[in-house]
mmCIF file of C-alpha atoms and ligand atoms in Angstrom:
data_model
loop_
_atom_site.group_PDB
_atom_site.id
_atom_site.type_symbol
_atom_site.label_atom_id
_atom_site.label_comp_id
_atom_site.label_asym_id
_atom_site.label_seq_id
_atom_site.Cartn_x
_atom_site.Cartn_y
_atom_site.Cartn_z
ATOM 1 C CA UNK E 218 -5.928 31.795 -9.713
ATOM 2 C CA UNK E 219 -4.820 28.319 -10.793
ATOM 3 C CA UNK E 220 -7.277 25.453 -10.998
ATOM 4 C CA UNK E 221 -6.322 22.066 -9.538
ATOM 5 C CA UNK E 222 -8.371 18.987 -10.318
ATOM 6 C CA UNK E 223 -8.273 16.593 -7.350
ATOM 7 C CA UNK E 224 -9.680 13.093 -7.811
ATOM 8 C CA UNK E 225 -10.672 11.261 -4.627
ATOM 9 C CA UNK E 226 -11.374 14.708 -3.155
ATOM 10 C CA UNK E 227 -13.749 13.398 -0.475
ATOM 11 C CA UNK E 228 -11.326 10.826 0.890
ATOM 12 C CA UNK E 229 -8.823 10.940 3.719
ATOM 13 C CA UNK E 230 -5.868 12.487 1.882
ATOM 14 C CA UNK E 231 -8.038 14.297 -0.697
ATOM 15 C CA UNK E 232 -10.020 16.259 1.901
ATOM 16 C CA UNK E 233 -6.850 17.271 3.778
ATOM 17 C CA UNK E 234 -5.174 18.297 0.517
ATOM 18 C CA UNK E 235 -8.213 20.326 -0.532
ATOM 19 C CA UNK E 236 -8.163 22.339 2.717
ATOM 20 C CA UNK E 237 -4.499 23.160 2.090
ATOM 21 C CA UNK E 238 -5.053 24.041 -1.583
ATOM 22 C CA UNK E 239 -7.951 26.394 -0.819
ATOM 23 C CA UNK E 240 -5.916 28.010 1.942
ATOM 24 C CA UNK E 241 -3.083 28.579 -0.536
ATOM 25 C CA UNK E 242 -5.426 30.348 -2.945
ATOM 26 C CA UNK E 243 -5.997 27.627 -5.530
ATOM 27 C CA UNK E 244 -9.339 26.863 -7.111
ATOM 28 C CA UNK E 245 -10.219 23.188 -6.527
ATOM 29 C CA UNK E 246 -12.263 21.035 -8.875
ATOM 30 C CA UNK E 247 -13.074 17.875 -6.940
ATOM 31 C CA UNK E 248 -14.001 14.517 -8.442
ATOM 32 C CA UNK E 249 -15.256 11.602 -6.353
ATOM 33 C CA UNK E 250 -17.783 8.801 -6.779
ATOM 34 C CA UNK E 251 -18.205 8.239 -3.018
ATOM 35 C CA UNK E 252 -17.387 4.566 -3.317
ATOM 36 C CA UNK E 253 -18.339 2.158 -0.532
ATOM 37 C CA UNK E 254 -14.878 1.162 0.776
ATOM 38 C CA UNK E 255 -16.063 2.816 4.000
ATOM 39 C CA UNK E 256 -19.139 4.722 5.151
ATOM 40 C CA UNK E 257 -19.919 7.396 2.583
ATOM 41 C CA UNK E 258 -21.376 9.744 5.200
ATOM 42 C CA UNK E 259 -17.834 10.207 6.550
ATOM 43 C CA UNK E 260 -16.843 11.495 3.109
ATOM 44 C CA UNK E 261 -19.823 13.867 3.034
ATOM 45 C CA UNK E 262 -18.733 15.262 6.399
ATOM 46 C CA UNK E 263 -15.149 15.636 5.178
ATOM 47 C CA UNK E 264 -16.114 17.813 2.230
ATOM 48 C CA UNK E 265 -18.881 19.748 4.022
ATOM 49 C CA UNK E 266 -16.501 22.587 5.073
ATOM 50 C CA UNK E 267 -15.775 23.380 1.395
ATOM 51 C CA UNK E 268 -19.409 23.606 0.259
ATOM 52 C CA UNK E 269 -19.705 27.374 0.642
ATOM 53 C CA UNK E 270 -16.284 28.159 -0.770
ATOM 54 C CA UNK E 271 -16.641 29.856 -4.132
ATOM 55 C CA UNK E 272 -13.293 28.412 -5.229
ATOM 56 C CA UNK E 273 -14.476 24.829 -4.874
ATOM 57 C CA UNK E 274 -16.674 22.727 -7.114
ATOM 58 C CA UNK E 275 -17.520 19.034 -6.781
ATOM 59 C CA UNK E 276 -18.337 16.501 -9.491
ATOM 60 C CA UNK E 277 -19.825 13.246 -8.247
ATOM 61 C CA UNK E 278 -18.466 11.068 -11.014
ATOM 62 C CA UNK E 279 -16.445 7.892 -11.481
ATOM 63 C CA UNK E 280 -12.900 8.233 -12.839
ATOM 64 C CA UNK E 281 -13.694 5.292 -15.101
ATOM 65 C CA UNK E 282 -16.468 7.298 -16.777
ATOM 66 C CA UNK E 283 -14.297 8.813 -19.513
ATOM 67 C CA UNK E 284 -16.982 10.977 -21.210
ATOM 68 C CA UNK E 285 -18.074 12.507 -17.881
ATOM 69 C CA UNK E 286 -14.477 13.165 -16.876
ATOM 70 C CA UNK E 287 -13.701 14.668 -20.280
ATOM 71 C CA UNK E 288 -16.581 17.088 -19.856
ATOM 72 C CA UNK E 289 -15.043 18.202 -16.534
ATOM 73 C CA UNK E 290 -11.620 18.801 -18.148
ATOM 74 C CA UNK E 291 -13.284 20.636 -21.034
ATOM 75 C CA UNK E 292 -15.215 22.948 -18.725
ATOM 76 C CA UNK E 293 -12.669 23.465 -15.938
ATOM 77 C CA UNK E 294 -9.319 23.384 -17.807
ATOM 78 C CA UNK E 295 -7.183 22.399 -14.797
ATOM 79 C CA UNK E 296 -3.555 23.552 -14.700
ATOM 80 C CA UNK E 297 -2.596 20.780 -12.263
ATOM 81 C CA UNK E 298 -4.133 17.372 -11.592
ATOM 82 C CA UNK E 299 -3.669 15.390 -8.384
ATOM 83 C CA UNK E 300 -5.001 11.889 -8.905
ATOM 84 C CA UNK E 301 -5.854 10.254 -5.589
ATOM 85 C CA UNK E 302 -9.034 8.324 -6.442
ATOM 86 C CA UNK E 303 -8.493 4.599 -6.047
ATOM 87 C CA UNK E 304 -9.690 1.382 -4.540
ATOM 88 C CA UNK E 305 -7.439 1.338 -1.496
ATOM 89 C CA UNK E 306 -7.706 -1.822 0.554
ATOM 90 C CA UNK E 307 -4.830 -4.315 0.216
ATOM 91 C CA UNK E 308 -6.905 -7.187 1.557
ATOM 92 C CA UNK E 309 -10.096 -6.700 -0.434
ATOM 93 C CA UNK E 310 -7.927 -6.375 -3.542
ATOM 94 C CA UNK E 311 -7.048 -10.046 -3.079
ATOM 95 C CA UNK E 312 -10.703 -11.043 -3.413
ATOM 96 C CA UNK E 313 -11.840 -8.331 -5.884
ATOM 97 C CA UNK E 314 -8.882 -7.872 -8.252
ATOM 98 C CA UNK E 315 -11.017 -6.982 -11.303
ATOM 99 C CA UNK E 316 -12.479 -3.963 -9.563
ATOM 100 C CA UNK E 317 -8.999 -2.806 -8.490
ATOM 101 C CA UNK E 318 -7.719 -3.122 -12.033
ATOM 102 C CA UNK E 319 -10.704 -1.205 -13.426
ATOM 103 C CA UNK E 320 -10.391 1.740 -11.034
ATOM 104 C CA UNK E 321 -6.666 1.907 -10.297
ATOM 105 C CA UNK E 322 -5.317 1.082 -13.744
ATOM 106 C CA UNK E 323 -8.044 1.999 -16.227
ATOM 107 C CA UNK E 324 -9.157 4.998 -14.158
ATOM 108 C CA UNK E 325 -5.547 6.227 -14.094
ATOM 109 C CA UNK E 326 -5.286 5.655 -17.835
ATOM 110 C CA UNK E 327 -8.294 7.932 -18.346
ATOM 111 C CA UNK E 328 -6.615 10.608 -16.229
ATOM 112 C CA UNK E 329 -3.398 10.224 -18.253
ATOM 113 C CA UNK E 330 -5.290 10.532 -21.548
ATOM 114 C CA UNK E 331 -7.162 13.646 -20.466
ATOM 115 C CA UNK E 332 -4.065 15.237 -18.932
ATOM 116 C CA UNK E 333 -2.386 14.807 -22.311
ATOM 117 C CA UNK E 334 -5.363 16.037 -24.303
ATOM 118 C CA UNK E 335 -5.860 19.127 -22.140
ATOM 119 C CA UNK E 336 -2.123 19.883 -21.747
ATOM 120 C CA UNK E 337 -2.077 19.756 -17.954
ATOM 121 C CA UNK E 338 1.136 21.382 -16.658
ATOM 122 C CA UNK E 339 1.814 18.769 -13.985
ATOM 123 C CA UNK E 340 0.140 15.555 -12.899
ATOM 124 C CA UNK E 341 0.700 14.000 -9.478
ATOM 125 C CA UNK E 342 -0.400 10.398 -9.045
ATOM 126 C CA UNK E 343 -0.820 8.674 -5.671
ATOM 127 C CA UNK E 344 1.205 5.495 -5.578
ATOM 128 C CA UNK E 345 1.963 3.391 -2.542
ATOM 129 C CA UNK E 346 4.623 1.696 -0.445
ATOM 130 C CA UNK E 347 2.718 -1.510 -1.327
ATOM 131 C CA UNK E 348 4.656 -1.670 -4.598
ATOM 132 C CA UNK E 349 7.722 -2.800 -2.600
ATOM 133 C CA UNK E 350 6.042 -5.971 -1.318
ATOM 134 C CA UNK E 351 8.216 -7.708 1.261
ATOM 135 C CA UNK E 352 11.541 -6.513 -0.138
ATOM 136 C CA UNK E 353 14.242 -6.866 2.494
ATOM 137 C CA UNK E 354 16.322 -3.964 1.155
ATOM 138 C CA UNK E 355 15.123 -1.507 3.774
ATOM 139 C CA UNK E 356 14.933 1.425 3.836
ATOM 140 C CA UNK E 357 13.373 1.165 0.381
ATOM 141 C CA UNK E 358 14.669 3.388 -2.380
ATOM 142 C CA UNK E 359 12.779 4.322 -5.527
ATOM 143 C CA UNK E 360 15.198 2.455 -7.805
ATOM 144 C CA UNK E 361 14.125 -0.957 -6.432
ATOM 145 C CA UNK E 362 12.576 -3.062 -9.195
ATOM 146 C CA UNK E 363 9.391 -3.289 -7.085
ATOM 147 C CA UNK E 364 8.103 -6.276 -9.023
ATOM 148 C CA UNK E 365 6.880 -8.486 -6.157
ATOM 149 C CA UNK E 366 3.806 -6.785 -4.654
ATOM 150 C CA UNK E 367 1.944 -8.997 -2.159
ATOM 151 C CA UNK E 368 -1.494 -7.690 -3.100
ATOM 152 C CA UNK E 369 -3.165 -6.940 -6.435
ATOM 153 C CA UNK E 370 -3.556 -3.440 -4.953
ATOM 154 C CA UNK E 371 0.244 -2.974 -5.038
ATOM 155 C CA UNK E 372 0.309 -4.473 -8.538
ATOM 156 C CA UNK E 373 -2.231 -1.903 -9.774
ATOM 157 C CA UNK E 374 -0.240 0.944 -8.198
ATOM 158 C CA UNK E 375 2.963 -0.233 -9.885
ATOM 159 C CA UNK E 376 1.140 -0.678 -13.202
ATOM 160 C CA UNK E 377 -0.159 2.883 -12.945
ATOM 161 C CA UNK E 378 3.416 4.141 -12.453
ATOM 162 C CA UNK E 379 4.571 2.226 -15.536
ATOM 163 C CA UNK E 380 1.743 3.620 -17.660
ATOM 164 C CA UNK E 381 2.565 7.092 -16.378
ATOM 165 C CA UNK E 382 6.160 6.694 -17.520
ATOM 166 C CA UNK E 383 5.002 5.657 -21.000
ATOM 167 C CA UNK E 384 2.793 8.755 -21.192
ATOM 168 C CA UNK E 385 5.653 10.958 -20.110
ATOM 169 C CA UNK E 386 7.930 9.318 -22.689
ATOM 170 C CA UNK E 387 5.537 9.595 -25.626
ATOM 171 C CA UNK E 388 3.842 12.893 -24.894
ATOM 172 C CA UNK E 389 6.265 14.766 -22.637
ATOM 173 C CA UNK E 390 3.733 15.225 -19.813
ATOM 174 C CA UNK E 391 5.219 16.080 -16.429
ATOM 175 C CA UNK E 392 4.210 13.369 -13.963
ATOM 176 C CA UNK E 393 5.314 12.672 -10.405
ATOM 177 C CA UNK E 394 4.190 9.469 -8.725
ATOM 178 C CA UNK E 395 4.296 9.762 -4.943
ATOM 179 C CA UNK E 396 4.644 6.512 -3.021
ATOM 180 C CA UNK E 397 2.781 7.316 0.172
ATOM 181 C CA UNK E 398 3.589 5.329 3.296
ATOM 182 C CA UNK E 399 0.922 4.566 5.938
ATOM 183 C CA UNK E 400 -0.833 7.906 6.331
ATOM 184 C CA UNK E 401 -2.655 8.732 9.567
ATOM 185 C CA UNK E 402 -4.290 11.834 11.047
ATOM 186 C CA UNK E 403 -7.433 13.961 10.715
ATOM 187 C CA UNK E 404 -10.160 12.430 8.495
ATOM 188 C CA UNK E 405 -8.343 9.101 8.819
ATOM 189 C CA UNK E 406 -9.773 6.267 6.793
ATOM 190 C CA UNK E 407 -11.791 4.316 9.391
ATOM 191 C CA UNK E 408 -10.425 0.946 8.283
ATOM 192 C CA UNK E 409 -6.805 1.733 9.157
ATOM 193 C CA UNK E 410 -5.058 0.589 12.340
ATOM 194 C CA UNK E 411 -4.359 4.021 13.957
ATOM 195 C CA UNK E 412 -8.061 4.927 13.595
ATOM 196 C CA UNK E 413 -9.381 1.531 14.687
ATOM 197 C CA UNK E 414 -7.194 1.444 17.782
ATOM 198 C CA UNK E 415 -7.977 5.045 18.721
ATOM 199 C CA UNK E 416 -11.663 4.168 18.508
ATOM 200 C CA UNK E 417 -11.327 0.983 20.559
ATOM 201 C CA UNK E 418 -9.188 2.622 23.237
ATOM 202 C CA UNK E 419 -11.587 5.533 23.644
ATOM 203 C CA UNK E 420 -14.573 3.184 23.823
ATOM 204 C CA UNK E 421 -12.831 0.707 26.168
ATOM 205 C CA UNK E 422 -13.145 -2.110 23.624
ATOM 206 C CA UNK E 423 -10.803 -4.964 22.751
ATOM 207 C CA UNK E 424 -8.030 -4.345 20.224
ATOM 208 C CA UNK E 425 -6.973 -6.955 17.685
ATOM 209 C CA UNK E 426 -3.269 -7.061 17.025
ATOM 210 C CA UNK E 427 -1.908 -9.013 14.114
ATOM 211 C CA UNK E 428 0.627 -11.725 15.013
ATOM 212 C CA UNK E 429 3.089 -10.807 17.743
ATOM 213 C CA UNK E 430 2.741 -7.082 17.121
ATOM 214 C CA UNK E 431 6.270 -7.008 15.726
ATOM 215 C CA UNK E 432 5.284 -5.851 12.218
ATOM 216 C CA UNK E 433 6.556 -2.377 11.528
ATOM 217 C CA UNK E 434 4.986 0.497 9.654
ATOM 218 C CA UNK E 435 6.447 3.829 8.583
ATOM 219 C CA UNK E 436 3.467 5.867 9.848
ATOM 220 C CA UNK E 437 3.403 9.282 8.188
ATOM 221 C CA UNK E 438 1.270 12.184 9.382
ATOM 222 C CA UNK E 439 -1.272 13.277 6.758
ATOM 223 C CA UNK E 440 -0.263 16.954 7.085
ATOM 224 C CA UNK E 441 3.260 15.992 6.032
ATOM 225 C CA UNK E 442 1.865 13.953 3.142
ATOM 226 C CA UNK E 443 -0.166 16.968 2.019
ATOM 227 C CA UNK E 444 2.942 19.194 2.117
ATOM 228 C CA UNK E 445 4.888 16.735 -0.052
ATOM 229 C CA UNK E 446 1.972 16.597 -2.487
ATOM 230 C CA UNK E 447 1.788 20.395 -2.781
ATOM 231 C CA UNK E 448 5.533 20.629 -3.366
ATOM 232 C CA UNK E 449 5.390 17.909 -6.025
ATOM 233 C CA UNK E 450 2.412 19.563 -7.729
ATOM 234 C CA UNK E 451 4.079 22.957 -7.905
ATOM 235 C CA UNK E 452 7.334 21.594 -9.311
ATOM 236 C CA UNK E 453 7.111 19.787 -12.665
ATOM 237 C CA UNK E 454 10.071 17.392 -12.827
ATOM 238 C CA UNK E 455 9.601 15.472 -16.066
ATOM 239 C CA UNK E 456 8.926 12.003 -14.709
ATOM 240 C CA UNK E 457 9.769 11.004 -11.152
ATOM 241 C CA UNK E 458 8.751 8.438 -8.557
ATOM 242 C CA UNK E 459 9.266 9.697 -5.007
ATOM 243 C CA UNK E 460 8.811 8.046 -1.603
ATOM 244 C CA UNK E 461 6.774 10.039 0.898
ATOM 245 C CA UNK E 462 7.294 8.338 4.254
ATOM 246 C CA UNK E 463 8.378 9.085 7.788
ATOM 247 C CA UNK E 464 11.687 7.191 7.571
ATOM 248 C CA UNK E 465 11.037 5.927 11.127
ATOM 249 C CA UNK E 466 9.155 2.625 11.186
ATOM 250 C CA UNK E 467 7.518 1.599 14.465
ATOM 251 C CA UNK E 468 6.166 -1.797 15.505
ATOM 252 C CA UNK E 469 2.462 -2.312 16.148
ATOM 253 C CA UNK E 470 3.367 -2.773 19.826
ATOM 254 C CA UNK E 471 5.134 0.607 19.898
ATOM 255 C CA UNK E 472 2.201 2.232 18.111
ATOM 256 C CA UNK E 473 -0.177 0.858 20.713
ATOM 257 C CA UNK E 474 2.032 1.985 23.619
ATOM 258 C CA UNK E 475 2.106 5.535 22.205
ATOM 259 C CA UNK E 476 -1.673 5.589 21.764
ATOM 260 C CA UNK E 477 -2.195 4.215 25.284
ATOM 261 C CA UNK E 478 -0.006 6.992 26.672
ATOM 262 C CA UNK E 479 -1.949 9.676 24.769
ATOM 263 C CA UNK E 480 -5.401 8.323 25.622
ATOM 264 C CA UNK E 481 -4.372 7.452 29.186
ATOM 265 C CA UNK E 482 -5.766 3.886 29.278
ATOM 266 C CA UNK E 483 -4.398 0.382 28.882
ATOM 267 C CA UNK E 484 -5.782 -1.642 25.967
ATOM 268 C CA UNK E 485 -7.415 -5.051 26.166
ATOM 269 C CA UNK E 486 -5.540 -6.918 23.457
ATOM 270 C CA UNK E 487 -6.426 -10.004 21.432
ATOM 271 C CA UNK E 488 -4.000 -11.547 18.940
ATOM 272 C CA UNK E 489 -5.170 -12.552 15.459
ATOM 273 C CA UNK E 490 -3.361 -14.220 12.548
ATOM 274 C CA UNK E 491 -1.675 -11.937 10.047
ATOM 275 C CA UNK E 492 -3.139 -11.596 6.548
ATOM 276 C CA UNK E 493 -1.068 -13.085 3.712
ATOM 277 C CA UNK E 494 -1.119 -9.746 1.841
ATOM 278 C CA UNK E 495 0.343 -7.895 4.849
ATOM 279 C CA UNK E 496 4.032 -7.020 4.600
ATOM 280 C CA UNK E 497 6.513 -7.342 7.483
ATOM 281 C CA UNK E 498 7.759 -3.792 7.405
ATOM 282 C CA UNK E 499 7.360 -0.550 5.492
ATOM 283 C CA UNK E 500 10.354 1.764 5.600
ATOM 284 C CA UNK E 501 10.966 4.688 3.249
ATOM 285 C CA UNK E 502 14.305 6.098 2.258
ATOM 286 C CA UNK E 503 13.385 9.760 1.715
ATOM 287 C CA UNK E 504 16.643 11.152 0.322
ATOM 288 C CA UNK E 505 14.998 11.727 -3.060
ATOM 289 C CA UNK E 506 12.089 13.695 -1.568
ATOM 290 C CA UNK E 507 14.602 15.826 0.344
ATOM 291 C CA UNK E 508 16.691 16.438 -2.747
ATOM 292 C CA UNK E 509 14.001 17.000 -5.377
ATOM 293 C CA UNK E 510 11.209 18.510 -3.315
ATOM 294 C CA UNK E 511 13.046 19.926 -0.315
ATOM 295 C CA UNK E 512 10.587 17.909 1.760
ATOM 296 C CA UNK E 513 10.936 15.987 4.960
ATOM 297 C CA UNK E 514 8.370 14.994 7.570
ATOM 298 C CA UNK E 515 7.997 17.436 10.442
ATOM 299 C CA UNK E 516 5.507 15.685 12.698
ATOM 300 C CA UNK E 517 6.602 13.104 15.275
ATOM 301 C CA UNK E 518 4.450 10.025 15.795
ATOM 302 C CA UNK E 519 3.411 11.202 19.257
ATOM 303 C CA UNK E 520 2.409 14.645 18.000
ATOM 304 C CA UNK E 521 0.516 13.254 14.995
ATOM 305 C CA UNK E 522 -1.300 10.628 17.076
ATOM 306 C CA UNK E 523 -2.235 13.298 19.614
ATOM 307 C CA UNK E 524 -3.899 15.204 16.761
ATOM 308 C CA UNK E 525 -5.645 12.040 15.557
ATOM 309 C CA UNK E 526 -7.012 11.337 19.036
ATOM 310 C CA UNK E 527 -8.238 14.941 19.523
ATOM 311 C CA UNK E 528 -9.859 14.930 16.102
ATOM 312 C CA UNK E 529 -11.516 11.572 16.838
ATOM 313 C CA UNK E 530 -12.827 12.801 20.190
ATOM 314 C CA UNK E 531 -14.295 15.919 18.570
ATOM 315 C CA UNK E 532 -15.721 14.314 15.424
ATOM 316 C CA UNK E 533 -16.287 10.589 15.722
ATOM 317 C CA UNK E 534 -16.766 9.618 19.362
ATOM 318 C CA UNK E 535 -20.529 10.145 19.151
ATOM 319 C CA UNK E 536 -20.755 8.118 15.904
ATOM 320 C CA UNK E 537 -21.630 4.463 15.825
HETATM 321 N N1 NAD Q 137 -3.811 6.434 3.229
HETATM 322 C C1 NAD Q 137 -2.667 5.820 3.003
HETATM 323 O O1 NAD Q 137 -1.965 5.396 3.944
HETATM 324 C C2 NAD Q 137 -2.182 5.603 1.603
HETATM 325 C C3 NAD Q 137 -0.956 4.930 1.429
HETATM 326 C C4 NAD Q 137 -0.497 4.726 0.144
HETATM 327 C C5 NAD Q 137 -1.218 5.193 -0.944
HETATM 328 N N2 NAD Q 137 -2.401 5.829 -0.746
HETATM 329 C C6 NAD Q 137 -3.134 6.277 -1.922
HETATM 330 O O2 NAD Q 137 -3.568 7.615 -1.717
HETATM 331 C C7 NAD Q 137 -4.820 7.813 -2.378
HETATM 332 C C8 NAD Q 137 -5.839 8.363 -1.400
HETATM 333 O O3 NAD Q 137 -6.023 7.389 -0.366
HETATM 334 P P1 NAD Q 137 -6.893 7.682 0.928
HETATM 335 O O4 NAD Q 137 -6.222 7.052 2.070
HETATM 336 O O5 NAD Q 137 -7.263 9.112 0.979
HETATM 337 O O6 NAD Q 137 -8.170 6.785 0.598
HETATM 338 P P2 NAD Q 137 -9.735 7.134 0.603
HETATM 339 O O7 NAD Q 137 -10.453 5.856 0.321
HETATM 340 O O8 NAD Q 137 -10.093 7.860 1.847
HETATM 341 O O9 NAD Q 137 -9.859 8.126 -0.627
HETATM 342 C C9 NAD Q 137 -10.021 7.678 -1.945
HETATM 343 C C10 NAD Q 137 -11.203 8.418 -2.552
HETATM 344 O O10 NAD Q 137 -11.340 8.003 -3.908
HETATM 345 C C11 NAD Q 137 -12.718 7.848 -4.182
HETATM 346 N N3 NAD Q 137 -12.878 6.897 -5.270
HETATM 347 C C12 NAD Q 137 -12.701 5.554 -5.242
HETATM 348 N N4 NAD Q 137 -12.974 5.022 -6.427
HETATM 349 C C13 NAD Q 137 -13.336 6.043 -7.238
HETATM 350 C C14 NAD Q 137 -13.737 6.135 -8.599
HETATM 351 N N5 NAD Q 137 -13.854 5.028 -9.350
HETATM 352 N N6 NAD Q 137 -14.038 7.353 -9.114
HETATM 353 C C15 NAD Q 137 -13.955 8.478 -8.350
HETATM 354 N N7 NAD Q 137 -13.576 8.447 -7.051
HETATM 355 C C16 NAD Q 137 -13.262 7.249 -6.511
HETATM 356 C C17 NAD Q 137 -13.331 7.347 -2.890
HETATM 357 O O11 NAD Q 137 -14.718 7.605 -2.810
HETATM 358 C C18 NAD Q 137 -12.518 8.120 -1.852
HETATM 359 O O12 NAD Q 137 -13.175 9.299 -1.467
HETATM 360 C C19 NAD Q 137 -5.193 6.482 -2.995
HETATM 361 O O13 NAD Q 137 -4.773 6.466 -4.337
HETATM 362 C C20 NAD Q 137 -4.390 5.480 -2.197
HETATM 363 O O14 NAD Q 137 -4.128 4.310 -2.936
HETATM 364 C C21 NAD Q 137 -2.904 6.038 0.502
#
């Protein structure tokens, strides 16, 4: 049985990945500090199903705490590491850049150091479509320079990729950086648009739409993101950066229309100004993921949103 160390295990993608890893017969060593980007009780609920699984262990530690993390590597000797822990909000990164640099860059550096020291067979690092900023060369390919991020968040994700390359170059570690695009689905982060609008629609509350609603996002179902992550983890490739997106951007207006159809109500809509760190469009070229990982998304927006709505009804409707 192979051991996988997953940082950010209690989060949106981390909890979905952990379910899939345990189902596939891996042993999962989870690391999370339950940071306050959103309500920590959601994270507790997300990991609750794993508590009784003998192949799962959780360490409540900060990825910036190098001695504590080293002790975990020493004890658990992971074969693979999937590094998802991060400060994740593009807007708050504009006002709290130091914190983003500490967690997303220095925290990643600690993971790189320990992966080297403990000879991890393959390291997967969560990067983001934010590295592309407002580049007009859509659909974006991985060979873009990606040197104009709009938010310090994107800058930290790009910096982490660059550090990862240097570690691969000097120490020969296998590292794949996955640039995730706009995940949505079960255990959705409650600050993201698909979640917020599902909540408002189901509660009959007003929805805020940024600008004219023409901004487009390449919404990607979390189950598809998990599949890409598993494939990347199981296939050491030297060093690669790979887009993981849906390759089908939709406007905010189209997203809302699809949600309205699924929920069966019309939204009350209020327009609000767009944030300066918000990009116009996200759009992944996924040829590289197809070629190197044999991956492509399988879940249509309507199907994925239907799952999000059902999950929300079953798990969050009673919450306030
Ligand atoms: N969700 C998306 O659409 C998306 C898009 C692009 C990239 N990503 C990246 O994917 C990863 C997972 O994102 P998510 O959507 O699941 O977010 P999330 O906030 O739900 O999960 C991140 C987890 O990391 C933990 N964490 C934060 N700081 C930590 C620290 N210092 N030490 C230990 N744990 C810490 C948090 O408590 C949280 O549980 C992140 O690296 C994010 O940047 C996500």
